[in-house]
XYZ file of C-alpha atoms in Angstrom:
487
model
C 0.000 0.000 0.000
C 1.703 3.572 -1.006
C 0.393 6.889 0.880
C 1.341 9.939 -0.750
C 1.483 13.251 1.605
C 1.538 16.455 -0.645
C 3.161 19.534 1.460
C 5.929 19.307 4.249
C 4.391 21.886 6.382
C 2.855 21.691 9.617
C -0.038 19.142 8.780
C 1.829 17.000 6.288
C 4.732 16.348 9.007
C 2.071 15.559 11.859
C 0.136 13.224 9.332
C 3.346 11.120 8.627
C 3.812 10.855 12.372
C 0.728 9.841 13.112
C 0.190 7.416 10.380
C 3.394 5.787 11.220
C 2.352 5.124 14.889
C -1.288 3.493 14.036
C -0.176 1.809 10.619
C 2.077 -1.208 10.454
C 5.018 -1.213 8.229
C 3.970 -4.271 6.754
C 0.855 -6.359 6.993
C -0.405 -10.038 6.641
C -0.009 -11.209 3.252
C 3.466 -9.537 2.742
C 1.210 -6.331 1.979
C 3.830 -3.576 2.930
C 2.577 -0.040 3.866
C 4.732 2.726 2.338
C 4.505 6.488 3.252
C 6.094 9.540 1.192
C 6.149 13.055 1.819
C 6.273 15.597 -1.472
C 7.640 18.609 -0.664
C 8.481 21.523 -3.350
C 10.847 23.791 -0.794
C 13.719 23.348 1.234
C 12.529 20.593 3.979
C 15.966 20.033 6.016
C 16.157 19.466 9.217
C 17.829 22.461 11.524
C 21.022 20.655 12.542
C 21.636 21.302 8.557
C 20.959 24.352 8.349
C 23.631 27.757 8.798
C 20.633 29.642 10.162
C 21.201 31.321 13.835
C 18.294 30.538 16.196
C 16.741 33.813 15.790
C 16.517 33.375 11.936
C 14.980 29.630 12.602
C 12.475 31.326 14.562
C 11.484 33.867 11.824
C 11.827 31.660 8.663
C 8.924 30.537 6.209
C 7.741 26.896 6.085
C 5.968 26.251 2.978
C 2.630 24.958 4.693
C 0.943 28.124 5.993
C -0.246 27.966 9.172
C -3.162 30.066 10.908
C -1.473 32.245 13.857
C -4.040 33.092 16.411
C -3.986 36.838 16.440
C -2.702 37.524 12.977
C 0.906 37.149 12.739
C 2.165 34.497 10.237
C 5.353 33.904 11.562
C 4.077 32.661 14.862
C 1.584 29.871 15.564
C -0.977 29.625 18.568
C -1.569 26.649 19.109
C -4.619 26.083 21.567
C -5.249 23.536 24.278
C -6.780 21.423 21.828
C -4.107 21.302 19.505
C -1.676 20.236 22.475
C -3.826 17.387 23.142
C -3.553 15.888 19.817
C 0.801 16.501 20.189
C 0.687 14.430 23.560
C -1.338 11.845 21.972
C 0.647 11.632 19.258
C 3.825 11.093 21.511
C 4.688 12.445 25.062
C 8.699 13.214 23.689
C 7.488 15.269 21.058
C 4.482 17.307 22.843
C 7.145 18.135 25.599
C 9.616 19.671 22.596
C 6.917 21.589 21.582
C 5.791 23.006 24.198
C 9.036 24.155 26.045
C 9.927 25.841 22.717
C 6.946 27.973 22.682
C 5.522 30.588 25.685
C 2.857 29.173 27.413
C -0.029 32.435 27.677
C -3.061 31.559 30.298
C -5.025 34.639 29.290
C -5.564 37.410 27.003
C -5.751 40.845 28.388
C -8.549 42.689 25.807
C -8.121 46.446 25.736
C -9.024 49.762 23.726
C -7.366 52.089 21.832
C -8.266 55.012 24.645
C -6.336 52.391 27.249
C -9.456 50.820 29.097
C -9.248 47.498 30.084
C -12.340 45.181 28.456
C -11.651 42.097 29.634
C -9.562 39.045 30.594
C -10.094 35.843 28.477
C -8.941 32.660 29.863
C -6.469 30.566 27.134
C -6.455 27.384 29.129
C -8.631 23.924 29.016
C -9.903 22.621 32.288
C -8.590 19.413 31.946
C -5.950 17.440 34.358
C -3.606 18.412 33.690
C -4.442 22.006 32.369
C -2.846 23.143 29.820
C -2.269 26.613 28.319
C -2.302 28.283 24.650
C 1.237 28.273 22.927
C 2.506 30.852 21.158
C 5.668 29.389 19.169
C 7.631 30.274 16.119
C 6.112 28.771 13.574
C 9.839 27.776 11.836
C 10.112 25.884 15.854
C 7.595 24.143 15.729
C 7.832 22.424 12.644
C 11.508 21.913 13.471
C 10.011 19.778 16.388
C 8.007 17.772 14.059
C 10.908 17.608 11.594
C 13.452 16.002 14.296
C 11.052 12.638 14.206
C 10.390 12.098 10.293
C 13.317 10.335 8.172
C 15.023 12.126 5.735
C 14.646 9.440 3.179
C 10.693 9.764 3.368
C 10.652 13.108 2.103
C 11.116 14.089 -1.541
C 12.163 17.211 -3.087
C 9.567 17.934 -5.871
C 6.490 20.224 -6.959
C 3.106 17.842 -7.626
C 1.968 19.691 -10.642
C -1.587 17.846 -11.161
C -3.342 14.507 -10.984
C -3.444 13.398 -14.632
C -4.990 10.015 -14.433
C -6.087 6.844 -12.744
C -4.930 3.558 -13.138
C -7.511 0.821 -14.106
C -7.744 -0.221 -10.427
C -8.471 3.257 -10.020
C -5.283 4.286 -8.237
C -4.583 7.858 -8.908
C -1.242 9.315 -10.562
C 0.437 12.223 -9.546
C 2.121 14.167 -11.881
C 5.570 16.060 -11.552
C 6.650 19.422 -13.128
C 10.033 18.306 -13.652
C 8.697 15.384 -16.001
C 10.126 12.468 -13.761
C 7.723 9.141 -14.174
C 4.255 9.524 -12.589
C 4.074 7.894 -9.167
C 1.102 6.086 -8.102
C -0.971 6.268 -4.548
C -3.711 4.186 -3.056
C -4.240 7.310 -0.948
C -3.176 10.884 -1.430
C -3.114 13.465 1.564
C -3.927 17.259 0.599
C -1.666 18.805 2.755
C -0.935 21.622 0.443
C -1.918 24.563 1.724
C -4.678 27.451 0.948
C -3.661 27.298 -2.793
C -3.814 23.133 -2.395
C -3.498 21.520 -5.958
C -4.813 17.955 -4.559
C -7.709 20.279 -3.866
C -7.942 21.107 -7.615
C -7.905 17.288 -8.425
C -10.780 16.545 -6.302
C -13.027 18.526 -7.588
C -11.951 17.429 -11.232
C -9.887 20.375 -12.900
C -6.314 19.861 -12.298
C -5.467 23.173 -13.729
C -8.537 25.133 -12.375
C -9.226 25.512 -8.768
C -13.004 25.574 -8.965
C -13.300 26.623 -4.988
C -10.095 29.183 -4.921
C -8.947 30.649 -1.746
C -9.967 34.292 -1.648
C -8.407 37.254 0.213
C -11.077 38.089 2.871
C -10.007 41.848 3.364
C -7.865 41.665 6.127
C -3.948 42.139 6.678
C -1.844 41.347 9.135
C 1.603 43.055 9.760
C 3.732 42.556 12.421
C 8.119 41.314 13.362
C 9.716 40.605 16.609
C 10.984 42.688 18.956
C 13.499 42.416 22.443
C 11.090 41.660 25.146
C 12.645 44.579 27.396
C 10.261 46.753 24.922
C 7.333 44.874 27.112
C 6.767 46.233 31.017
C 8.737 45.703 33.566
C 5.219 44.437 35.176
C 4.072 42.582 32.323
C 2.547 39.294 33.844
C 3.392 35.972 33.397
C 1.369 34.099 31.035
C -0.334 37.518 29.128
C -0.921 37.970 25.842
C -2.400 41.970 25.350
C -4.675 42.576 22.506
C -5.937 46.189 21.662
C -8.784 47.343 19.559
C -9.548 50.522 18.173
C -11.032 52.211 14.522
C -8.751 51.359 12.305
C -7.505 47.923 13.492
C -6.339 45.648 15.972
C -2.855 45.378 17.614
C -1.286 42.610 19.974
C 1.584 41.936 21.594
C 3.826 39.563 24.059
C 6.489 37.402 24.884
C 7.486 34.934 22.352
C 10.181 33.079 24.697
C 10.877 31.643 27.711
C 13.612 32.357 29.920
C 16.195 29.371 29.794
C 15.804 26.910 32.040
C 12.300 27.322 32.002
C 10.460 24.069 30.986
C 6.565 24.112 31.615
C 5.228 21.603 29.663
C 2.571 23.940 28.476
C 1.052 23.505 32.285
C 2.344 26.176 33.943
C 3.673 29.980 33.565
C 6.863 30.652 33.411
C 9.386 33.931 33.140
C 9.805 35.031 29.090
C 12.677 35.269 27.212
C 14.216 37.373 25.717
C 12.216 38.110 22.342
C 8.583 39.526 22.088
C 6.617 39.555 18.885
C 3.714 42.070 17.967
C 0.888 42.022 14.979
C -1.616 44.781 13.969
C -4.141 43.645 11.404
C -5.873 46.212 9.169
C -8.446 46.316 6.482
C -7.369 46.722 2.850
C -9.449 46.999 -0.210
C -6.513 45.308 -2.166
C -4.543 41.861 -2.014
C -1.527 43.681 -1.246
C 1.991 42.360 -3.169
C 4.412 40.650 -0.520
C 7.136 39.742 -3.064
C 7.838 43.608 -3.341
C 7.216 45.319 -0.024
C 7.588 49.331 0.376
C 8.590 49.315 4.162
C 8.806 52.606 4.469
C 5.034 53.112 3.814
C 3.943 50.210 5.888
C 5.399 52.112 8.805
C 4.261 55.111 7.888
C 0.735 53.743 7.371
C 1.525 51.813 10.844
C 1.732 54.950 12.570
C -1.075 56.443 11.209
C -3.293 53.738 12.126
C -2.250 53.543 15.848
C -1.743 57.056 16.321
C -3.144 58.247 19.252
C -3.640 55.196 21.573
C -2.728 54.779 24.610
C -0.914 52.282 25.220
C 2.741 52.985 25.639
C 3.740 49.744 24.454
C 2.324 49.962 21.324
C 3.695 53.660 21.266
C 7.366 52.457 21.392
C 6.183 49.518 18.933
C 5.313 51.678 15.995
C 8.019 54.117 16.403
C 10.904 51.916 16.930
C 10.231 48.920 15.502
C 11.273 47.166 12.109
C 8.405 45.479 10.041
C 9.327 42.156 8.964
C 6.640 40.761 6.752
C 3.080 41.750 6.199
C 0.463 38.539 5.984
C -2.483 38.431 3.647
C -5.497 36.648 5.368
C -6.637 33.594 2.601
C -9.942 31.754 3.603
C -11.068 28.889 2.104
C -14.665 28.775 1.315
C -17.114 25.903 2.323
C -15.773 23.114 0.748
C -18.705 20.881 -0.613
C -16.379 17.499 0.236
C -12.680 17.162 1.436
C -12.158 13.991 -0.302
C -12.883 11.898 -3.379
C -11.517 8.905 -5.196
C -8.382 8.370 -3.153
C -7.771 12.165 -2.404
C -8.500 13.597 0.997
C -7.318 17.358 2.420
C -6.179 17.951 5.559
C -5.448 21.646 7.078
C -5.200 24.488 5.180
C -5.906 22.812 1.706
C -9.548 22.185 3.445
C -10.550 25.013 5.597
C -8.224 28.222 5.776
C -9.634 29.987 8.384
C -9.012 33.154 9.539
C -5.958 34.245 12.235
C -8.460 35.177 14.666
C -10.038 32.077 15.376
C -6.755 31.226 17.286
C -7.522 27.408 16.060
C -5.911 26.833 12.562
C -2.776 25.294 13.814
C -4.921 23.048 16.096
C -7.463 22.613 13.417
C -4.751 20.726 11.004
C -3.618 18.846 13.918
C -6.746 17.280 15.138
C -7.436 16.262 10.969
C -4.733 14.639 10.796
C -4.945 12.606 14.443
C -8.702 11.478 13.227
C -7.946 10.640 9.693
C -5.163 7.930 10.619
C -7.449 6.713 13.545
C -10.080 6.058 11.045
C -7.908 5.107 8.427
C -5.807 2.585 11.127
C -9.595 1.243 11.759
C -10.675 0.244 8.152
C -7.438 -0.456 6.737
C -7.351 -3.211 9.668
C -11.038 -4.129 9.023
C -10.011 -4.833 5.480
C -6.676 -6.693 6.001
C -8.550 -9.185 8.827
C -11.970 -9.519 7.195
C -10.137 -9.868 3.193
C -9.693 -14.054 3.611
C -13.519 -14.218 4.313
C -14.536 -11.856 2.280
C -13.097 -13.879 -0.388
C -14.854 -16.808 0.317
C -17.670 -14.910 0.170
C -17.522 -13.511 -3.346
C -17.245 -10.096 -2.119
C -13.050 -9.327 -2.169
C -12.272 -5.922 0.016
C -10.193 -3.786 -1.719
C -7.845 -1.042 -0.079
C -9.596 1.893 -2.283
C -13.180 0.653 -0.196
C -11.213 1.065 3.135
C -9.788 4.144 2.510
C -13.036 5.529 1.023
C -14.665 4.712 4.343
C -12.267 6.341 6.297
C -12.770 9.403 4.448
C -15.984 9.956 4.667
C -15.861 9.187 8.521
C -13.331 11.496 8.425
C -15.191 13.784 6.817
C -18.643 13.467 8.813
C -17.070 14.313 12.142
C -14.788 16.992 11.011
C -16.599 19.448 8.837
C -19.407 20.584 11.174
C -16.842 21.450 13.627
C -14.331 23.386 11.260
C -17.888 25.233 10.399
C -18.210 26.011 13.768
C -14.911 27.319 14.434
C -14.840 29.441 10.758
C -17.737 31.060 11.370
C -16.638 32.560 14.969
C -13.562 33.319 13.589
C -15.510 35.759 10.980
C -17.227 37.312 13.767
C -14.301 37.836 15.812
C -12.489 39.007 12.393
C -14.989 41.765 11.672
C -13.991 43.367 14.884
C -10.598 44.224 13.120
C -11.838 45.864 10.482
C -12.646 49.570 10.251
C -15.078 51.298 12.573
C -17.283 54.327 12.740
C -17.438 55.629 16.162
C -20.736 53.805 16.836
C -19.007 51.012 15.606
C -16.199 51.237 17.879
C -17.792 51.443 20.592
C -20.095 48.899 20.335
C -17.088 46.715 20.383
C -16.277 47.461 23.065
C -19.080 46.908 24.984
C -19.464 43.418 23.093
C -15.627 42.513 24.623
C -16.845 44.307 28.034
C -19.651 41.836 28.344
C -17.819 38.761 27.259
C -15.650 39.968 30.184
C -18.528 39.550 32.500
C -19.653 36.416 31.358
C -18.816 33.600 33.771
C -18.442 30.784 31.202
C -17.107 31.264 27.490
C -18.818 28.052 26.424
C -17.825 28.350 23.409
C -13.808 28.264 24.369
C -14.491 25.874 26.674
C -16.364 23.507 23.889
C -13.530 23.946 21.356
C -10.552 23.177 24.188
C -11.943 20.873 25.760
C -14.171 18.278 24.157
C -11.513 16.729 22.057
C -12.179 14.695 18.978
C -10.389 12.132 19.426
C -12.935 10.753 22.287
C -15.378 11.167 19.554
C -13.165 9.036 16.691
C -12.721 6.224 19.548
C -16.315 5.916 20.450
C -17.021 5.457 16.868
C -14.595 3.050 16.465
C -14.975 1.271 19.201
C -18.682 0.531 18.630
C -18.128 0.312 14.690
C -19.752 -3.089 13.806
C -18.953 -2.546 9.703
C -16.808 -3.800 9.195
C -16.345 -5.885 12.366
C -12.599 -4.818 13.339
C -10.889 -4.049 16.518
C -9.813 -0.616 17.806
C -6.367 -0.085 16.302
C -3.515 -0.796 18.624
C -2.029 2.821 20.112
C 1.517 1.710 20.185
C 4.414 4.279 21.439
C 5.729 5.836 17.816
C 9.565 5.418 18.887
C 10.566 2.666 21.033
């Protein structure tokens, strides 16, 4: 059996993982199970790189990844998304999260320096565990320490050209090296995902592209000493006002300093900060006037009162500005042997705080159900046989997809639409506007529950997946075996 993963990023990496801890290398009837990553950039691993730290913290990984509060270069990944990393395997969950800043709450304030409110960023599970903010470039270096070099291949998938006769698809390569064939090929592509293209049957048309939703984030890194000298552990502070949003915090954690994600602990010595504005126009980040991005950075937070955000603007360099790319409501995420995970399927916006998470939790419940059928079909195929009725591994797979897809769209629906809500909030506001913001954020303040938090960090699902599976009765097969991934 051959599994193709197309993009290195975030999602693909995590996929590999977890398919490699619930699938067996081989199975009975000398059936072996083969996985392969495609990757069109630079995928090497950070011990082979000439980068400094800092610049590994900064860089671009090819699989875009939602950050929380609008800054592309970091990643914050929830509760949720920390479950699915310690279920995956405790060694790598504990890398992540004592490379990233664990933030228990969100301080909420306006532009004229009132405080709104104080969001919690924990679960309330045992143990708890906080939000992450990490460097995007660290986190998938965490993921990257655990996958083989010799699984990943250097080469752009151009299209899906054809099927074979037993209906296994073909991928295509733009460097006109033989086709390779897949029983099952993982989307993990991205926004602009051409697996995505494939499934929907135009290999050179996307028929659902992703579209710029009016939004822009811009933001870079600065030395924490910019932050107070009473800044609190664990806070992340977010400000709105009429013409945007702006956040900041500690992106660090002072050495020594391992939490586990369940505790706060002293930062480090770098901060990073975002502001997200509205633009009319899909703004060109190939050729980037930074000069008027400042300028237009001061303009837009003139005025406010924080003195953080003060010293931000005026002193700070802009790094990189980030384009926010939604994908719209996807009428399937899968078809004949193609299935997306991440990005490729739902883009959300930054300010759900979930699209890290998001691609994590796809790609935990796709190999469970995957794992399930796969070992349905392998135990069941001698009787089925007999029977006149041969399984075949393109049934199994289809069944795990559409499992797959039943449990996870109505939550990604869930968690895109808040995130528009939330999103609107950054765009421009007349003064009614403005301040009925505010008093929105002053009243969530008030509020003793956030259900809907709570909901999204807490009811995992992976519970879900296992109850399914568990009381699955076609066909009849056992819960896969949750083995440790490195032994």
């Amino acid at each position: 059996m051959k599994i193709v993963i197309v993009g290195g990023g975030i999602s693909g990496l995590v996929c590999y993982l977890f398919l490699r801890k619930h699938l067996p290398s081989d199975v009975p009837g000398g059936v072996e199970v083969g996985i392969t990553i495609l990757e069109s950039h630079a995928a090497t691993r950070r011990k082979q790189r000439s980068s400094s730290a800092k610049d590994e913290a900064k860089g671009p990984v090819s699989d875009t990844i939602g950050a929380a509060l609008g800054l592309g270069s970091h990643a914050t990944t929830a509760p949720n998304g920390l479950s699915v990393l310690r279920d995956l395997d405790e060694a790598i969950f504990a890398q992540v999260a004592n490379s990233g800043y664990p933030v228990s709450h969100f301080q909420l304030k306006s532009a004229h320096g009132w405080s709104l409110a104080q969001v919690g960023a924990t679960n309330r599970q045992d143990p708890e565990l906080h939000t992450l903010l990490i460097g995007r470039q660290r986190l998938w270096d965490c993921l990257r320490d655990h996958v083989p070099d010799d699984v990943i291949i250097d080469r752009r998938m151009v299209s899906l050209v054809s099927y074979t006769k037993d209906q296994r698809p073909v991928i295509e390569f733009d460097d006109g090296s033989p086709g390779l064939e897949a029983d099952l090929v993982v989307g993990a592509d991205g926004a602009k995902s051409t697996v995505k293209k494939s499934i929907f049957g135009n290999s050179k048309v996307d028929e659902h592209p992703a579209v710029f939703d009016g939004l822009v984030g811009v933001g870079g890194f600065i030395p924490s000493s910019y932050l107070s000298d009473k800044e609190p552990r664990g806070r992340m502070t977010v400000t709105f006002g009429s013409h945007g949003f702006f956040g900041y915090g500690a992106s660090t954690i002072a050495p020594q300093s391992n939490h586990f994600a369940e505790c706060t602990v002293p930062m480090g010595d770098e901060a990073v900060w975002w502001s997200t504005y509205e633009s009319n126009d899909l703004p060109d980040t190939r050729n980037l006037d930074r000069k008027n991005i400042r300028r237009q950075l001061k303009e837009r937070h003139t005025g406010w009162k924080d003195p953080v955000v003060q010293k931000i603007v005026d002193e700070a360099v802009v790094d990189s500005i980030y384009p926010t790319l939604i994908t719209p409501d996807l009428p399937t995420w899968h078809a004949r042997g193609l299935v997306l995970i991440g990005d490729a399927a739902h883009a959300m916006q930054p300010s759900s705080g979930q699209g890290a998470s998001q691609g994590l939790e796809d790609a935990q419940i796709l190999s469970l159900f995957l794992a399930h059928y796969l070992e349905g079909h392998f135990s069941q195929a001698a009787f089925r046989a007999e029977s006149g009725n041969p399984a075949t591994i393109s049934e199994a797979v289809d069944q795990a997809s559409k499992k797959y897809l039943e449990m996870r769209q109505p939550r990604v629906k869930k968690i895109t639409d808040r995130a528009k809500q939330m999103g609107d909030m950054k765009r421009k506001k007349n003064l009614f506007e403005e301040w009925l913001t505010y008093l929105i954020l002053w009243i969530i303040g008030k509020l003793p529950v956030d259900t809907y938090t709570r909901q999204i960090f807490n009811d995992l699902p992976v519970n879900e997946a296992r109850t399914i599976i568990e009381n699955d009765k076609t066909p009849p097969a056992k819960l896969p075996s949750f083995r440790p991934l490195f032994s």
